Coordinates of N, CA and C in Angstrom, one line a residue:
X1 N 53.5 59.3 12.4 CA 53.1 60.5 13.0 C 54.0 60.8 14.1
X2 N 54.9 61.8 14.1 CA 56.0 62.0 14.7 C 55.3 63.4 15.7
X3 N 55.6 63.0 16.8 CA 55.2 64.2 18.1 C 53.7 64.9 17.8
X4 N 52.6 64.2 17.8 CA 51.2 65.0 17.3 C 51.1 65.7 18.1
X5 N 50.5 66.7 17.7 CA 50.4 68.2 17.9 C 49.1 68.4 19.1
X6 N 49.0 68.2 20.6 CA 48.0 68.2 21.8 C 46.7 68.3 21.1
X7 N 45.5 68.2 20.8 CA 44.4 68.5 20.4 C 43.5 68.2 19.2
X8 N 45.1 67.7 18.2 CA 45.0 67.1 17.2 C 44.6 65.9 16.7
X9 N 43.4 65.5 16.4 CA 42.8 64.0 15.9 C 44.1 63.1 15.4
X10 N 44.2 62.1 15.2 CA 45.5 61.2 15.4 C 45.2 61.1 13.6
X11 N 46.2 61.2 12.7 CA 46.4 61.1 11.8 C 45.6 60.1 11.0
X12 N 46.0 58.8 11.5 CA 45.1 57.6 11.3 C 43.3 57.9 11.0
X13 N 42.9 58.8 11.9 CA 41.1 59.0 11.7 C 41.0 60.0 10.7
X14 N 42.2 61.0 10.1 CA 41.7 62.1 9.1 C 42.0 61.8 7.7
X15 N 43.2 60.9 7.7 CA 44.4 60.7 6.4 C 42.6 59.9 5.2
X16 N 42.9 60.1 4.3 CA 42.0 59.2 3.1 C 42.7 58.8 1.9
X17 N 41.7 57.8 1.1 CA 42.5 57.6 0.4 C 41.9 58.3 -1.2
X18 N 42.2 57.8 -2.4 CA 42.0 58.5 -3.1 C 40.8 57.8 -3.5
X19 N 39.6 58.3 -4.2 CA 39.0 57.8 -4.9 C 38.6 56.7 -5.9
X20 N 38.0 55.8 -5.5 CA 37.9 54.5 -6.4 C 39.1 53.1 -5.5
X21 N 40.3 53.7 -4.6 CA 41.3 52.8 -4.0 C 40.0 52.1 -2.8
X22 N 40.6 51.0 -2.5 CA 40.6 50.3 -1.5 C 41.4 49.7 -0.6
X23 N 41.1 49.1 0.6 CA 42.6 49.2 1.3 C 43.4 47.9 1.2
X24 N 42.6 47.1 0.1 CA 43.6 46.1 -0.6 C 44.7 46.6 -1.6
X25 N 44.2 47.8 -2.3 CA 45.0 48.9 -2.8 C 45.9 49.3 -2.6
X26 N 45.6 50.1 -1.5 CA 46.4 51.0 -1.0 C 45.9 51.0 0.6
X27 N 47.0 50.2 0.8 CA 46.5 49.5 2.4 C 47.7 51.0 2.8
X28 N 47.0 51.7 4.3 CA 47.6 53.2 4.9 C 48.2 52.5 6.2
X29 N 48.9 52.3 6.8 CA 49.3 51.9 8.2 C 50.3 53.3 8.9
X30 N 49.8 53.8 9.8 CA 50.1 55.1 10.4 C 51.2 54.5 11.6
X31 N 52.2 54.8 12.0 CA 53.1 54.5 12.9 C 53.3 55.8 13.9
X32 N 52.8 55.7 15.0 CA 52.9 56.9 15.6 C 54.0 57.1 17.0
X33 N 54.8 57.9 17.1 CA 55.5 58.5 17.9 C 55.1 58.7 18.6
X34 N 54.5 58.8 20.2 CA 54.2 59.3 21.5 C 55.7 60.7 21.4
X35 N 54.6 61.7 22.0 CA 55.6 62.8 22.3 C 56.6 62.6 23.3
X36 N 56.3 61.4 24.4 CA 57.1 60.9 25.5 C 58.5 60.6 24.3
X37 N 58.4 60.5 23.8 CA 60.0 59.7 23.1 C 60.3 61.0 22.2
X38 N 59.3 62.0 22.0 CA 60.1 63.5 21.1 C 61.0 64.1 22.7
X39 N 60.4 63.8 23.5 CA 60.4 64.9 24.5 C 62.0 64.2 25.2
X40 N 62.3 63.0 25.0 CA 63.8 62.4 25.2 C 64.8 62.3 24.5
X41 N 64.9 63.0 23.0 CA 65.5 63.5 22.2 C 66.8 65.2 22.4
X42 N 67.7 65.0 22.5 CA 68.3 66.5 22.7 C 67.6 67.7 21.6
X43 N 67.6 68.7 22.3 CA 67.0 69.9 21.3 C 65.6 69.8 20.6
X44 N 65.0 68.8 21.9 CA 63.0 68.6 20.7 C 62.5 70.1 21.4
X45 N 63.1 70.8 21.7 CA 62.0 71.8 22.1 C 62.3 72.7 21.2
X46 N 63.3 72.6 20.4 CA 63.9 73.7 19.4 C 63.4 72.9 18.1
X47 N 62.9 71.5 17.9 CA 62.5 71.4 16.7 C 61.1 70.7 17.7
X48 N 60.1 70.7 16.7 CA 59.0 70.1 17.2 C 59.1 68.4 16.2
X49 N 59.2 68.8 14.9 CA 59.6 67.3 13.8 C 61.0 67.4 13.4
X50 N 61.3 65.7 14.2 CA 62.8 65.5 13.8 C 62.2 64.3 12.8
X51 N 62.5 65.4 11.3 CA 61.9 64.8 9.7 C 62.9 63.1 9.8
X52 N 64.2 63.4 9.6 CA 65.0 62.5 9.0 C 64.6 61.2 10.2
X53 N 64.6 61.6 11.4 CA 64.6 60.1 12.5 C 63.0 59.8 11.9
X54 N 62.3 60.7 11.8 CA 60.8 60.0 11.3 C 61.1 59.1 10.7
X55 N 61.8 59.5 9.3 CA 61.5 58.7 8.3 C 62.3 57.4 8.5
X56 N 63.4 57.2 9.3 CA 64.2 56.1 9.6 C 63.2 55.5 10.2
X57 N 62.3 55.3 11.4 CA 60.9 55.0 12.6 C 60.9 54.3 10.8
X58 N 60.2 54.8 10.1 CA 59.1 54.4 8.8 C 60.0 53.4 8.2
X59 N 61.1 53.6 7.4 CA 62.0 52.9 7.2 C 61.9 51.6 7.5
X60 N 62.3 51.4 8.5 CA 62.3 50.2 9.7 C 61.3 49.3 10.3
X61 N 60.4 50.1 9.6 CA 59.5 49.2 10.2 C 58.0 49.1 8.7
X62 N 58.5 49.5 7.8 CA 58.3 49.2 6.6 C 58.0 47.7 6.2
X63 N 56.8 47.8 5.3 CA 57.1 45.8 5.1 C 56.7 45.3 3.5
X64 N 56.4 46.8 3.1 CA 56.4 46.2 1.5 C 58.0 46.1 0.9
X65 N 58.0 45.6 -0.3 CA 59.4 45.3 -1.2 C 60.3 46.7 -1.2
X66 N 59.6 47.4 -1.6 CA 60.6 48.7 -2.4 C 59.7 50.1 -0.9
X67 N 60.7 50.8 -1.1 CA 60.4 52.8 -0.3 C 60.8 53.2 -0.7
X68 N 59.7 54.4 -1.3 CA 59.9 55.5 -2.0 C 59.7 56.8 -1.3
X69 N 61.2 57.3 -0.6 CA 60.8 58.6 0.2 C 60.6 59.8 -0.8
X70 N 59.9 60.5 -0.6 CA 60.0 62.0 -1.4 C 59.5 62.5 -0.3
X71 N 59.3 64.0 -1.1 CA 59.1 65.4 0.3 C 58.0 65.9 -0.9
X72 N 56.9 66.7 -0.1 CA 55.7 67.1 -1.0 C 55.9 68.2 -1.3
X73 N 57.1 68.8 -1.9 CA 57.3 70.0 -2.8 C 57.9 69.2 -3.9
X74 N 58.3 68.0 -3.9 CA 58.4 67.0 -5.4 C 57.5 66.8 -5.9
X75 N 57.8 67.4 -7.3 CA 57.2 66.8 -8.7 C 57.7 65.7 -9.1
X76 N 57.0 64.5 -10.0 CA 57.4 63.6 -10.8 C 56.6 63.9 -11.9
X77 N 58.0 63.5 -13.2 CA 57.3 63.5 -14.4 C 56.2 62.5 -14.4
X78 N 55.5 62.2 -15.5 CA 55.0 61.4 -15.7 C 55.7 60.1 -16.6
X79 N 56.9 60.3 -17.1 CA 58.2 59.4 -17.4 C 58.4 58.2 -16.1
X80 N 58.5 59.3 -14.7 CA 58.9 58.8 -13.7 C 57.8 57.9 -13.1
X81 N 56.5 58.2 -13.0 CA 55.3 57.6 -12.5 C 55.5 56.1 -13.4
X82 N 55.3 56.4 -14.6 CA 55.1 55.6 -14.9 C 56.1 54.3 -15.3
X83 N 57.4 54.6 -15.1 CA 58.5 53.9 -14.9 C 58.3 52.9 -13.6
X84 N 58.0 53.3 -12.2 CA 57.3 53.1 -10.8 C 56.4 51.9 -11.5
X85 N 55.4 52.7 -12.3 CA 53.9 51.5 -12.4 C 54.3 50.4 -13.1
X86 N 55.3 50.1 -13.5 CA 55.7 49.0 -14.6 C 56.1 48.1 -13.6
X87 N 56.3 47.9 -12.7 CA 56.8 47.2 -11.5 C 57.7 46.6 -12.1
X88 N 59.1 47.2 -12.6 CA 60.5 46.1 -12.9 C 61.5 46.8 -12.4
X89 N 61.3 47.1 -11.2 CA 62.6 47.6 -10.1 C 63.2 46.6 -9.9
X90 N 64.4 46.9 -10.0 CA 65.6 46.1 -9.2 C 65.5 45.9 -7.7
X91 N 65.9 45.1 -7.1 CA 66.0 45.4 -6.1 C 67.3 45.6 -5.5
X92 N 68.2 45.3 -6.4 CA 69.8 45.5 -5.8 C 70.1 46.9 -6.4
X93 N 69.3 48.1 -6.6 CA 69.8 49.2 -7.3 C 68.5 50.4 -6.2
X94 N 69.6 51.5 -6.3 CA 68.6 52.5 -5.2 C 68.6 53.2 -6.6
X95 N 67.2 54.0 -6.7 CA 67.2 54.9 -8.0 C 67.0 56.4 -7.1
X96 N 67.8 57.5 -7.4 CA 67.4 59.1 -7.1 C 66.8 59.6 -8.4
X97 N 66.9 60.5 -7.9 CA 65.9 61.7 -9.0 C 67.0 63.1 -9.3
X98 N 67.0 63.4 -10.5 CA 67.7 64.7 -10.6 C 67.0 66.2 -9.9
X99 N 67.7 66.5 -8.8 CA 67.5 67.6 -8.4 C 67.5 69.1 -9.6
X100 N 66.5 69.6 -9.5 CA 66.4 70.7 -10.6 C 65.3 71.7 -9.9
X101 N 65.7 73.2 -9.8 CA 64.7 74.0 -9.0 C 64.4 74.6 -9.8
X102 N 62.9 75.3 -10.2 CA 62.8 76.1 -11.2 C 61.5 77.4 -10.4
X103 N 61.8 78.6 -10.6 CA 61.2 79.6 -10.0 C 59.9 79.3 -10.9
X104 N 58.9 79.5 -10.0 CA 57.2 79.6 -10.4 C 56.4 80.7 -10.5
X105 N 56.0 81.5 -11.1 CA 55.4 82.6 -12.2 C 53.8 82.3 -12.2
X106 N 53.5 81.4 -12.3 CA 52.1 81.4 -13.3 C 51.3 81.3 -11.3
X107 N 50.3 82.1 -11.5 CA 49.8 81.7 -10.5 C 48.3 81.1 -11.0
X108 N 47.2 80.0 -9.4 CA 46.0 79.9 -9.9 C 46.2 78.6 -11.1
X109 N 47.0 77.7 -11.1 CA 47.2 76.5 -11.8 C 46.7 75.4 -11.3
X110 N 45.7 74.6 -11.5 CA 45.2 73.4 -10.9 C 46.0 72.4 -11.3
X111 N 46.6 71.0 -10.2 CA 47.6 69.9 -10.1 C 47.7 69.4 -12.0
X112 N 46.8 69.3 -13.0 CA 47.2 69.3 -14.4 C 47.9 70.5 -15.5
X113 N 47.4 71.2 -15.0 CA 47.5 72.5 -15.8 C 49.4 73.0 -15.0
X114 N 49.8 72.7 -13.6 CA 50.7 72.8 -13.3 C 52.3 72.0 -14.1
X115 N 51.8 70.9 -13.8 CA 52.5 70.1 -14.8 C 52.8 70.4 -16.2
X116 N 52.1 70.5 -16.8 CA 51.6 70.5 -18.4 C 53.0 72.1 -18.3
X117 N 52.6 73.0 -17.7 CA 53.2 74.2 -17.4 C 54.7 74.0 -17.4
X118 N 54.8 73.3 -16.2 CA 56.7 72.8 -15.7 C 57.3 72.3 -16.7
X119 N 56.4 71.0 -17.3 CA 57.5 70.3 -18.6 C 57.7 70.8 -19.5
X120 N 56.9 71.9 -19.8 CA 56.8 72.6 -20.8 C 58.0 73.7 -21.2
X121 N 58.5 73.6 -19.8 CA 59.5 75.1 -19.5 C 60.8 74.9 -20.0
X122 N 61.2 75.3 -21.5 CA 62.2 75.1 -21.9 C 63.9 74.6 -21.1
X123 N 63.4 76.0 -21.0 CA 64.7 76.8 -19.7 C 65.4 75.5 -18.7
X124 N 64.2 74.7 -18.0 CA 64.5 74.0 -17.3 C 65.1 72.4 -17.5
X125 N 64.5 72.4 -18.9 CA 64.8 70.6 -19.3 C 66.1 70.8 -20.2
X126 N 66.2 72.3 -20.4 CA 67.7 72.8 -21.0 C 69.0 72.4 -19.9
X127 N 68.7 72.8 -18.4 CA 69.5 73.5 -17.8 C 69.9 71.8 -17.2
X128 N 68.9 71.0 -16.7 CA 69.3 69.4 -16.4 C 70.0 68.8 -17.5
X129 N 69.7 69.3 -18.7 CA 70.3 68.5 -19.5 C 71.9 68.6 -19.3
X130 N 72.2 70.1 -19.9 CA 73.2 70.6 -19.6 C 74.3 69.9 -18.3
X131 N 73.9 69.9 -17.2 CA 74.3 69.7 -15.8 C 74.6 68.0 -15.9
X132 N 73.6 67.3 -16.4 CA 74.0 65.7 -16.6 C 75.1 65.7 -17.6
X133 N 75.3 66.5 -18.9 CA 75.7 66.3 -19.8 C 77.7 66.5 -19.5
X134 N 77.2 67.8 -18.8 CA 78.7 67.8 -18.1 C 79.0 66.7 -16.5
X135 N 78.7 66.2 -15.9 CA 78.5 65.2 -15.6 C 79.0 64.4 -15.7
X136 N 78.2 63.6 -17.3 CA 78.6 62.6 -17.9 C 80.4 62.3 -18.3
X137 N 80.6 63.8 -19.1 CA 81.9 63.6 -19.3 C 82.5 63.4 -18.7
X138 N 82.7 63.9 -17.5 CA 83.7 63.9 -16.1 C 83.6 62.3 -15.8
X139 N 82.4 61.5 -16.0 CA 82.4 60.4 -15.1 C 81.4 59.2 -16.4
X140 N 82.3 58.8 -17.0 CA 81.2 58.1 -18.5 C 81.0 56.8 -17.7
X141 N 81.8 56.2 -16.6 CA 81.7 55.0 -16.1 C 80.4 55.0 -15.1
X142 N 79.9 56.0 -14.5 CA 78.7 56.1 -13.7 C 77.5 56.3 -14.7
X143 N 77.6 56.9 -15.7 CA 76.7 57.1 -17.1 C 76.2 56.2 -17.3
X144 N 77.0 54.9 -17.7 CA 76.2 53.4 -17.7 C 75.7 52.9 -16.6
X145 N 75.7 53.3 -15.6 CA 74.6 53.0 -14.7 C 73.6 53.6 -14.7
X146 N 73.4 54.8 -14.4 CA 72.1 55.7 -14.4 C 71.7 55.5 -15.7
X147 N 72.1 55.4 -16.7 CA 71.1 55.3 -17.8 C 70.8 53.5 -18.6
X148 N 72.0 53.0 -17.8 CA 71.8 51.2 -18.2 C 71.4 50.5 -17.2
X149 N 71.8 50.8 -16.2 CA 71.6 49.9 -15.0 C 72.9 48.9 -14.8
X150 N 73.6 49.1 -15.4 CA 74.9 48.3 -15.6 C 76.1 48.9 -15.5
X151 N 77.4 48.4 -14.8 CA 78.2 49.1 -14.8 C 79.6 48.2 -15.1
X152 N 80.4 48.7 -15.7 CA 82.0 48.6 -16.0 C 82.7 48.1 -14.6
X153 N 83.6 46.8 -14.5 CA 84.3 47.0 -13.7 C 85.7 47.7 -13.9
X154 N 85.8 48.8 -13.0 CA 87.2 49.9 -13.2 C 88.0 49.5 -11.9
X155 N 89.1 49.2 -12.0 CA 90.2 48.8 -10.8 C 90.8 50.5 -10.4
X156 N 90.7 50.1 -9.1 CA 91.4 51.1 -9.1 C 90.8 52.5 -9.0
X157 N 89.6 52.4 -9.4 CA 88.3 54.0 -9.3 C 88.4 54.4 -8.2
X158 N 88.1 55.6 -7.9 CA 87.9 56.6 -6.8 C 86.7 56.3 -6.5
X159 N 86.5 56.4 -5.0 CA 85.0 56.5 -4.8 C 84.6 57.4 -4.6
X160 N 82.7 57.4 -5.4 CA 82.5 59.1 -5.8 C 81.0 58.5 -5.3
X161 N 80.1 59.5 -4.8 CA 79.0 59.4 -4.8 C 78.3 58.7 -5.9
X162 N 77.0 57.7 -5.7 CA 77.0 56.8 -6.6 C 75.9 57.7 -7.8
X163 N 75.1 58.7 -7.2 CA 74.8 58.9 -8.7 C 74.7 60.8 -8.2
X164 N 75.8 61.6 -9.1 CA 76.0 62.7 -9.0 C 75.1 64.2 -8.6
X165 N 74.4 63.9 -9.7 CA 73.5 64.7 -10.0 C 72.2 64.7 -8.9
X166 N 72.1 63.6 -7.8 CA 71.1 63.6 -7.1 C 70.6 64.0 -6.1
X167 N 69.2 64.1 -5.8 CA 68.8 65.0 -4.4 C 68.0 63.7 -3.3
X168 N 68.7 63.8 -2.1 CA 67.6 63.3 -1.1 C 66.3 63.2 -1.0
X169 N 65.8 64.4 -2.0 CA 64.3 64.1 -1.4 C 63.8 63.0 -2.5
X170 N 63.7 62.3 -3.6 CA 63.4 61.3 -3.8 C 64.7 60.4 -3.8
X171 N 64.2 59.2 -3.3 CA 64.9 57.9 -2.9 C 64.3 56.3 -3.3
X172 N 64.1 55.8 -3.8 CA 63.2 54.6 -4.0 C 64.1 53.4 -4.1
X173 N 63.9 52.8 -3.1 CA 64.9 51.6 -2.8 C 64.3 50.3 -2.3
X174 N 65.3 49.1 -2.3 CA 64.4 47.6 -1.7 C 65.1 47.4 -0.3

């Protein structure tokens, strides 16, 4: 909880969890920033949340195996969930997510009927494809990673960002 907002109940007393969890579960540990330490930062009066230092605070002081940052305008397939629940991450491999934006039309969709909607959208599992597929060609040696987990030793390669097609806001790492 980065710089709480004067008047505002402390994160920790409102946050819940989901139904049927417990906190052997889904144990919540809230790390909070005193605004004294926003307020010693250059330029806090021009941002009220400095996102990225947040998440390094969380980072850091993190104590399970694996973090998984996203931002809550991310979707995950259900491919991707359920890849997560199999618990056979690596731990010597960061996995991203393909960045893909797709304009939203349908209004009045409840969190199922949204999904069901998105994957359904031709247009868009056309246009990822496409974009990895050219991708791929340019770079077949980084292909065996993202899609094996394994990679070629190449002498002599360029160094290129390690997986092309990816966006910051999901990150899941050990």
């Amino acid at each position: 909880e980065w710089n709480p907002p004067v008047g505002s109940p402390p994160i920790a007393e409102v946050i819940g969890r989901a139904e049927g969890t417990t906190k052997e579960m889904l144990p919540i540990r809230v790390i909070r920033v005193p605004p004294a330490v926003h307020m010693s930062m250059p330029h806090h009066k021009a941002h009220p949340l400095f996102e990225h230092t947040a998440e390094n605070v969380a980072f850091r002081r993190a104590r399970g195996r694996f973090i998984l940052k996203t931002n809550i305008d991310n979707i995950m397939s259900w491919d991707t969930v359920l890849f997560i629940a199999r618990r056979e991450l690596r731990e010597d491999a960061v996995y991203r997510a393909t960045y893909a934006e797709f304009d939203f039309t349908e209004e009045a969709l409840g969190p199922a009927e949204l999904l069901e909607w998105l994957f359904d959208q031709p247009r868009m599992l056309e246009d990822v494809n496409l974009e990895l597929a050219d991708l791929s060609s340019k770079y077949p040696e980084d292909t065996s990673v993202c899609q094996g987990g394994a990679s070629p030793v190449v002498e002599d390669r360029p160094t290129r960002p390690f997986y092309w097609a990816g966006s910051g806001d999901f990150v899941l790492a050990s």
